């Protein structure tokens, strides 16, 4: 249950590169720190995670609408939000070798001149800690200089607060209601981040849920439960998840309360998502700073108030990593071991693989015909005709494809195919015409398998 | 046909703000130039456009895979690609008022000190033109300075070339094959951009299709046809589209040939998408600069070669704007005029609206029940109980909702609903149980309506 087996993280990183989930960014130029690109399987995994989040948080709900705000906003936004003043890490410099280190992580750092030694042991003196802002700075417009400084957003949440009034005025909605957004955010992180767990650019999924004051505790509890439930509904092991309540001194300056959903990673418990009660902090601050009143006026009760905000905020990349780690199993079978990713079929990058049993007798042509039909249904498909069927199954297991379809002599004779399910390794025979509806149906009925030795295949 | 009626663009911009498609970014702080946020309907429109592109270019094809590369790559990438050296506009400064202007657009500019006058007429002298790079610069890591300079990508294409070898090594694919990507790019544009037609940050949809040398012309022609076809399949008026072949002196330095798909915007013909034959320019340059050989070795023929590249490249925001403009009609009916967006049902932000005929007799409850069922099917739904049915239809016409479902006395008695179709304004009666499959079916059978006076409703 606890994913603490040795080398697990190394095995996953290696699988990610070998199979096309995640590559080091700018690898051919030596890479760039804490930055990754997502390959053919990785981008499909991210798409599934985003669709699962958006579908549940926006599409299925009548009280949440979406938004897509710009990455570069007016610089005053980040003054008001507190990011210009306070979004920083304390750093110390070595006066001799000029290296810079996080003051609160200096115990774990090493001197770049003498990597076996602690910072400062190159005989340089360390400066006093100074605050280093984590926002990326740039210049907008034709002139460089302080007048044109702008920032890459460090969170998507502020774009939502900025549009609170626009959404109220245009959508037919009133508190309690939410505005949700998925998009890239940027933080100039200094410390390395356990693969894609913490990266300089990352895709956030945030939702600000605006409620009448006094209803905040109820909705806070609702969203903690609902977000926990989402992870388990998509197959994450509930025993590897826990809720952690922030204590008073740990709370961010804007938060009345925060609870994290944590996952037991190979490197220990880590934050998967945070649910915060932000009170009326953001709307009040932006009202004051911008001069635009960000309040709600209830036509029926004639009440005017600043809504309180409950915010579930997670990272798509971290969610994807978590689905990957949680799905990963080196499963002991009777005669051998298989590597298998037990993804929920709605999360799996490839939904169905199709194999001609042999590369002749018209089987590849028939398999391509069925492939085209599956693709027209907008299912994610992989065609494979290389090697023994058993090896092809294993290749698909390793990338988590839930269904493998084999075209054989019977297909040519009777228009039936064999479908092999990834987790149980059981097979069923189906008419070709039933294949698409059968797969769509089966995707909805998946259950997380027990992780125990299997004896088939 | 030609969208040249006066005020059309103003009417669309106003509709976009009023209905929640597009807002000015950071509006409460006075805005930030050339930057927009997408509201509840706008974000759904962008999602549909992205899904339609990805579905056709990636999911439905066996020869294209996806990718999602980082925005901030190693700075050498942009030296090799030619962007550091050549991605610039010529600018002149006024020595007196310090304003900066594009040298090639100076005829259209005005002096900020004397807005009625041309640049330099504040009696300042203008400098000689200097090149101003359009890439946004930032600093990565803890130290500011030239050693840590990085750029926000001005195009997604380079991220694809960087991963050419990674994809070849991990995906089971060989030329001719494509790698597709959707993602944000950034250009520090100085000139204003006709609403969201040209903005500083924008979402690109690019695909690099790698072919054996000699097959480039065939595939270039294929992708020009295929991309043109995609727009008309999703409802764009073919009479408002044209292909424009770049002449030799207009070609970018990397291009052997380029054809633009152009659309007749209210402000004239403009580029909607470009299809370029990039030859082996990019892979060769990156091979040379990085020392990693970006070539293909064919195991069967034992041939080694650098593939040529055909690139269809468009902007999601510009596509969305084009769908909006093309869908927009102020339609003359017998007694009045309606504003209607004739979106393809797969592009429309809201797929179905649901109305209780009256706000009593259990109709709202029944309507909410059906709403929940539609949402569980992951359809995008709007519930509306306010005002006369006719007015509710018009509200949905204005945002392009293709289907309106009314719950009335008959629904409570016989479990049947009335579905009204947006373009024809015709109504059908359906069993509640048939509603979801009927809508899914109807979405696939939509035809672009003739734009002529109607006499119903």
XYZ file of C-alpha atoms in Angstrom, chain A residues 5-163:
159
model
C 9.702 0.193 -2.325
C 13.293 1.086 -3.276
C 13.934 2.490 -6.774
C 10.234 3.034 -7.384
C 10.698 6.689 -8.299
C 13.690 5.880 -10.518
C 11.698 3.172 -12.288
C 8.828 5.568 -12.920
C 11.106 8.343 -14.223
C 12.750 5.846 -16.533
C 9.401 4.483 -17.767
C 8.227 8.061 -18.384
C 11.147 8.789 -20.666
C 11.229 5.397 -22.416
C 7.512 5.338 -23.195
C 7.030 9.026 -24.007
C 5.281 10.374 -20.930
C 7.817 12.962 -19.774
C 11.105 14.237 -21.231
C 13.620 16.679 -19.792
C 12.951 20.068 -21.456
C 15.640 21.288 -23.898
C 17.437 17.989 -23.365
C 19.520 18.329 -26.557
C 20.856 21.647 -25.186
C 21.735 20.157 -21.802
C 18.331 20.775 -20.227
C 16.931 23.632 -18.187
C 16.398 23.243 -14.470
C 13.094 21.981 -13.078
C 11.434 21.998 -16.495
C 9.880 19.090 -18.394
C 8.109 18.404 -21.667
C 5.264 15.916 -22.007
C 5.506 13.359 -24.810
C 2.696 11.650 -26.779
C 1.439 9.651 -23.789
C 2.095 12.415 -21.267
C 0.047 15.002 -23.130
C -2.880 12.573 -23.368
C -2.592 11.858 -19.640
C -2.676 15.609 -18.898
C -5.690 16.006 -21.199
C -7.586 13.239 -19.369
C -6.786 14.718 -15.950
C -7.924 18.180 -17.088
C -11.117 16.781 -18.624
C -11.873 14.779 -15.479
C -11.381 17.882 -13.312
C -13.327 20.255 -15.581
C -16.110 17.727 -16.120
C -16.643 17.246 -12.408
C -15.982 20.782 -11.163
C -17.639 22.735 -14.019
C -19.701 20.774 -16.561
C -21.557 18.547 -14.103
C -22.377 21.415 -11.733
C -25.029 24.070 -12.161
C -23.274 26.399 -9.686
C -19.781 26.654 -11.249
C -18.695 28.399 -14.468
C -15.304 28.471 -16.164
C -12.811 31.224 -16.982
C -9.513 31.574 -18.855
C -7.597 34.682 -17.838
C -4.278 35.970 -19.158
C -0.909 34.997 -17.682
C 0.448 38.552 -17.815
C -1.905 40.919 -15.962
C -1.511 44.514 -14.826
C 1.425 44.593 -12.351
C -0.709 46.252 -9.651
C -2.662 42.993 -9.377
C 0.351 41.365 -7.703
C 0.906 44.315 -5.409
C -2.676 44.020 -4.149
C -2.537 40.242 -3.833
C 0.574 40.523 -1.683
C 2.834 38.664 -4.105
C 5.136 41.601 -4.873
C 5.672 42.224 -1.171
C 5.613 38.764 0.265
C 5.931 35.909 -2.236
C 9.559 35.169 -1.537
C 12.092 32.760 -0.099
C 14.971 33.882 2.155
C 18.258 33.438 0.279
C 21.903 33.709 1.300
C 24.827 34.334 -1.059
C 28.326 32.983 -0.753
C 30.603 36.028 -1.013
C 33.395 33.945 -2.526
C 31.793 31.647 -5.109
C 28.633 33.765 -5.618
C 26.354 30.757 -5.283
C 22.934 31.426 -3.792
C 21.079 29.109 -1.409
C 17.725 29.001 0.333
C 18.442 30.016 3.912
C 15.810 27.637 5.280
C 17.179 24.671 3.288
C 20.888 25.340 3.760
C 21.339 22.133 5.745
C 20.581 20.133 2.567
C 22.647 22.257 0.147
C 26.209 21.824 -0.976
C 28.937 24.209 -2.145
C 29.162 24.219 -5.976
C 32.969 24.570 -5.765
C 33.303 21.667 -3.342
C 30.161 19.552 -3.849
C 30.922 17.318 -0.874
C 30.985 20.339 1.436
C 28.296 22.543 2.934
C 27.699 26.097 1.567
C 30.412 28.492 2.703
C 32.993 25.737 3.157
C 34.777 26.953 -0.003
C 35.988 29.415 2.686
C 33.590 32.072 1.467
C 31.467 34.009 3.894
C 27.659 33.768 3.640
C 25.571 36.950 3.530
C 22.634 37.565 5.820
C 19.402 36.068 4.375
C 17.615 38.335 1.864
C 14.151 37.840 0.436
C 14.127 36.570 -3.161
C 10.805 36.982 -4.989
C 9.547 33.850 -6.734
C 7.695 35.674 -9.500
C 9.238 35.777 -12.964
C 9.641 39.372 -14.114
C 9.459 40.633 -17.686
C 8.888 43.886 -19.582
C 5.789 44.646 -21.629
C 5.686 47.119 -24.494
C 8.523 48.653 -26.444
C 10.513 50.188 -23.580
C 12.495 48.247 -20.965
C 12.619 49.704 -17.481
C 10.637 49.944 -14.288
C 7.626 51.534 -16.003
C 6.989 48.438 -18.081
C 7.716 45.670 -15.558
C 5.160 42.871 -15.523
C 5.036 39.432 -13.922
C 4.162 35.933 -15.029
C 1.293 34.934 -12.767
C 2.330 32.736 -9.832
C -1.278 31.501 -9.469
C -4.447 31.501 -11.566
C -6.673 32.526 -8.638
C -6.141 36.288 -9.001
C -7.432 36.220 -12.590
C -10.680 34.907 -11.144
C -10.990 37.640 -8.520
C -10.293 40.283 -11.199
C -13.273 39.015 -13.190
